[in-house]
PDB file of C-alpha atoms in Angstrom:
ATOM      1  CA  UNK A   1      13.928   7.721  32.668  1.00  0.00           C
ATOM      2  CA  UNK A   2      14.448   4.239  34.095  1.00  0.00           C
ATOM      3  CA  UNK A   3      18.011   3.657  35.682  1.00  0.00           C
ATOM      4  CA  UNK A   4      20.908   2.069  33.754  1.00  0.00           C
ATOM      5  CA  UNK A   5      20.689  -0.884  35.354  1.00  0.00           C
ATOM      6  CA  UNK A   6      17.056  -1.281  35.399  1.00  0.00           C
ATOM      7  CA  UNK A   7      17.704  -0.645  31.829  1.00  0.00           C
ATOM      8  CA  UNK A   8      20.184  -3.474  30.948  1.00  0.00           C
ATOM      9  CA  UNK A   9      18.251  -5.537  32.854  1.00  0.00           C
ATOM     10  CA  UNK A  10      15.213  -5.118  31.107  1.00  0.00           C
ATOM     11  CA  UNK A  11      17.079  -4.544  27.017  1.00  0.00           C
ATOM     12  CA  UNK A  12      18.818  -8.001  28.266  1.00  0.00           C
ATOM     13  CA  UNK A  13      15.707  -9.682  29.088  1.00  0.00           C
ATOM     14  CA  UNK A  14      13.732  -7.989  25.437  1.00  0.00           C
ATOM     15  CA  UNK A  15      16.102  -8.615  22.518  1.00  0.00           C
ATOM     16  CA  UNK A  16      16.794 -12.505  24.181  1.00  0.00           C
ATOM     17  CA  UNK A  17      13.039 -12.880  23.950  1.00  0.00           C
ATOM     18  CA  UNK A  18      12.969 -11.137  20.283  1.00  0.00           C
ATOM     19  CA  UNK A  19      16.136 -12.911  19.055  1.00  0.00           C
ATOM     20  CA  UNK A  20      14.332 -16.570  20.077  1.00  0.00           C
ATOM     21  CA  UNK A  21      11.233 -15.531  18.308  1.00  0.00           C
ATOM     22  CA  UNK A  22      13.539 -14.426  15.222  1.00  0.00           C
ATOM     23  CA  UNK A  23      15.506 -17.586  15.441  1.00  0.00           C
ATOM     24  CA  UNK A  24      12.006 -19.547  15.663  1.00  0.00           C
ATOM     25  CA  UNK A  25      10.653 -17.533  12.416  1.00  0.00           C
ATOM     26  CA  UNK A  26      13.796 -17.932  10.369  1.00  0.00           C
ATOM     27  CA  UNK A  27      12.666 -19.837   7.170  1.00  0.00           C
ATOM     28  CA  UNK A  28      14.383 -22.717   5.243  1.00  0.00           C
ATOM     29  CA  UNK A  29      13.366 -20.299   1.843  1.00  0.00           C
ATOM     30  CA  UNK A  30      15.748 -17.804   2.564  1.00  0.00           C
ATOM     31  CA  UNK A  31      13.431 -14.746   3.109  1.00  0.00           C
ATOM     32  CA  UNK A  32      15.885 -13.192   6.273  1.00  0.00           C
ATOM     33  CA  UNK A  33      18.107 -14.756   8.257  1.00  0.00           C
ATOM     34  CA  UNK A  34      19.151 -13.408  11.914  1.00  0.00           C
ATOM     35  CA  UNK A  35      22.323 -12.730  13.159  1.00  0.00           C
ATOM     36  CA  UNK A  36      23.716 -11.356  16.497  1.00  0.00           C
ATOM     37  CA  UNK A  37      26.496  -9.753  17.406  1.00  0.00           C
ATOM     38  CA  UNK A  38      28.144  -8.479  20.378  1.00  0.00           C
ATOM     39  CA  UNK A  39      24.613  -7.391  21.430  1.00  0.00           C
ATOM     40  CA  UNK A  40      23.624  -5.856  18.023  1.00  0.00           C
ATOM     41  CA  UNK A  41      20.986  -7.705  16.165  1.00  0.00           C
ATOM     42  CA  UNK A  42      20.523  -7.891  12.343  1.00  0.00           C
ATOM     43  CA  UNK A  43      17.750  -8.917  10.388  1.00  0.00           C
ATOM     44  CA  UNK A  44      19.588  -9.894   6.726  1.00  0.00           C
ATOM     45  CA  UNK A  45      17.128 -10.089   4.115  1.00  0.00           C
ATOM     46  CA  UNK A  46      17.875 -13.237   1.486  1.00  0.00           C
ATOM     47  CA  UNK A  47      17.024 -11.038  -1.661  1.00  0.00           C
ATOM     48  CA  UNK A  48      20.151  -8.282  -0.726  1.00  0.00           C
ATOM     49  CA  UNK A  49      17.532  -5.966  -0.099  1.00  0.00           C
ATOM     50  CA  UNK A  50      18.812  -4.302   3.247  1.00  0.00           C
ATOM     51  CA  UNK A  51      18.980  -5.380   6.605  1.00  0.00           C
ATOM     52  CA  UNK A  52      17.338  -4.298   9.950  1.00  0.00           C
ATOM     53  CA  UNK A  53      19.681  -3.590  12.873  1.00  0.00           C
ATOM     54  CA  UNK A  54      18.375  -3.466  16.498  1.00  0.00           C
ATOM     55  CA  UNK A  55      20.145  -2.730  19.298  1.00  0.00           C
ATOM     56  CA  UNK A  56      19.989  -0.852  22.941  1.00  0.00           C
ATOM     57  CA  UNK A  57      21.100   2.347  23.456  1.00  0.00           C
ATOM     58  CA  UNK A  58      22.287   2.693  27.066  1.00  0.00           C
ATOM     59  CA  UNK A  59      23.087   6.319  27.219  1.00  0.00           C
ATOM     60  CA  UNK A  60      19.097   7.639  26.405  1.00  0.00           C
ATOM     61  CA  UNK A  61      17.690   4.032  27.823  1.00  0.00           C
ATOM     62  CA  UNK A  62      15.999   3.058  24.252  1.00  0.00           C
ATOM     63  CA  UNK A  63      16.182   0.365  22.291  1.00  0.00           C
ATOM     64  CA  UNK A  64      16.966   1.503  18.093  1.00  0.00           C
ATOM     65  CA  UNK A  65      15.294  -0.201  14.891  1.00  0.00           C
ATOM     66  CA  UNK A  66      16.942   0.646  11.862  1.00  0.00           C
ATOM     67  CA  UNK A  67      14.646  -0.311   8.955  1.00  0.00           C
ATOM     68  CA  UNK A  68      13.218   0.908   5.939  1.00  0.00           C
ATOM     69  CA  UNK A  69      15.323   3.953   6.203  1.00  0.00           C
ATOM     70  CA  UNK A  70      13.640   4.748   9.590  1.00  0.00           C
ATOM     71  CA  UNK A  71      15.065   4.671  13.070  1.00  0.00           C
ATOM     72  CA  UNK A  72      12.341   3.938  15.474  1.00  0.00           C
ATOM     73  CA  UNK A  73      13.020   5.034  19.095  1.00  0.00           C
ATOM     74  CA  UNK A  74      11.649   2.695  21.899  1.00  0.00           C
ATOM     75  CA  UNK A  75      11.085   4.017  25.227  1.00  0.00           C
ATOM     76  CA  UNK A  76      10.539   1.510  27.945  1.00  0.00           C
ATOM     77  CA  UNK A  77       6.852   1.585  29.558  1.00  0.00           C
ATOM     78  CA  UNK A  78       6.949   0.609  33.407  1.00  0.00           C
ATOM     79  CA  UNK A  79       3.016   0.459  32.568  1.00  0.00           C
ATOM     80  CA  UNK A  80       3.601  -2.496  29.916  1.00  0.00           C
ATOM     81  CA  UNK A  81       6.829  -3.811  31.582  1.00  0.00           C
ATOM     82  CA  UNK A  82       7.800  -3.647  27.590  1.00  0.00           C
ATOM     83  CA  UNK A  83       9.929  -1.442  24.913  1.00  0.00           C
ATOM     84  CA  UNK A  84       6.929   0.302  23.185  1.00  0.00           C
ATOM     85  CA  UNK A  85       7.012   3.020  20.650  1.00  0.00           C
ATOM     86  CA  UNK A  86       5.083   6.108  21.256  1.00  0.00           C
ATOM     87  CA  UNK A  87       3.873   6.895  18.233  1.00  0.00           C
ATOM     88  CA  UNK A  88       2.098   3.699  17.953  1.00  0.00           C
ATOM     89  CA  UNK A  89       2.224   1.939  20.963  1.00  0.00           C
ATOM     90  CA  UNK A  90       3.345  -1.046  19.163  1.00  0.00           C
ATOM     91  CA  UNK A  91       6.237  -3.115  21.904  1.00  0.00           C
ATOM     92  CA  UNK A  92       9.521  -4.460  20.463  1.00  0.00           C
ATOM     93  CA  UNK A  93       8.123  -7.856  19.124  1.00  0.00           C
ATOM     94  CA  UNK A  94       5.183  -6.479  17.774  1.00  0.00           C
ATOM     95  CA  UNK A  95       7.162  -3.724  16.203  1.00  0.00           C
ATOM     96  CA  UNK A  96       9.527  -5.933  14.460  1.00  0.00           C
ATOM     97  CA  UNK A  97       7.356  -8.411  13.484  1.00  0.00           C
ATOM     98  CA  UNK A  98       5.167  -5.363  11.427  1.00  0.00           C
ATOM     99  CA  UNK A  99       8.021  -4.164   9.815  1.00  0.00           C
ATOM    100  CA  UNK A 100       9.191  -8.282   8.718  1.00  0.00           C
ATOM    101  CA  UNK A 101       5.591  -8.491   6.783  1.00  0.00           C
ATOM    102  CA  UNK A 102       5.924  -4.622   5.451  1.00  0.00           C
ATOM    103  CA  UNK A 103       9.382  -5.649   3.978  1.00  0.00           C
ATOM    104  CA  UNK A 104       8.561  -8.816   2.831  1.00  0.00           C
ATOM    105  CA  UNK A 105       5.422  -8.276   1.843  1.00  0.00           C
ATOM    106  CA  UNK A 106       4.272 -11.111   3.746  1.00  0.00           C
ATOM    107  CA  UNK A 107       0.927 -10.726   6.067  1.00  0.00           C
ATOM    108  CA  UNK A 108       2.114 -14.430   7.275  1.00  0.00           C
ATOM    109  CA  UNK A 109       5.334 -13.693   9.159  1.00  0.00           C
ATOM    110  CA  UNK A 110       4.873 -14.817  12.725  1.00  0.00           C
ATOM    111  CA  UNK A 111       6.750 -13.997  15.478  1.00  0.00           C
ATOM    112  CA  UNK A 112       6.014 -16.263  18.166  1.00  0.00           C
TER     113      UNK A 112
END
């Protein structure tokens, strides 16, 4: 397990590089909009649908995904220098980004 403040550090430097890809891939159509708060990140779907919420979890040194009545569990990866989960290896980006075109049903959703 990675210290706590290697941990901030590196959730700090993740969800600002997720939440400018988010803000980037927000659409004029209404599809999700993003939305931060105090370090908790939601992902509010236009249709009422649900919403994702991401956020770090100091204590165990993960970062959460709450979607699609899942939580996924990222672990970091000195390997990958990234939050990846285990299960698929998928990091945080790529992660969220899978679950945006599950949801939505949209094979299109970018994040950049």
């Amino acid at each position: 397990m990675i210290d706590e403040a290697t941990f901030r550090n590196e959730s700090d430097r993740a969800l600002e590089t997720l939440k400018q890809s988010l803000i980037s891939a927000e659409d004029d159509n209404g599809t999700f909009e993003f939305e931060d708060n105090n370090g908790v990140m939601n992902i509010i779907f236009g249709d009422g649908s649900s919403k994702f919420v991401i956020t770090p979890n100091t204590p165990i040194r993960q970062v959460w995904i709450s979607a699609q009545a899942t939580s996924f569990k990222l672990d970091w990866s000195e390997a990958d220098k990234a939050f990846t989960l285990a299960k698929t290896g998928e990091d945080l980006k790529t992660l969220t980004q899978r679950l945006l075109r599950e949801h939505l049903n949209d094979p299109t959703i970018s994040l950049p």
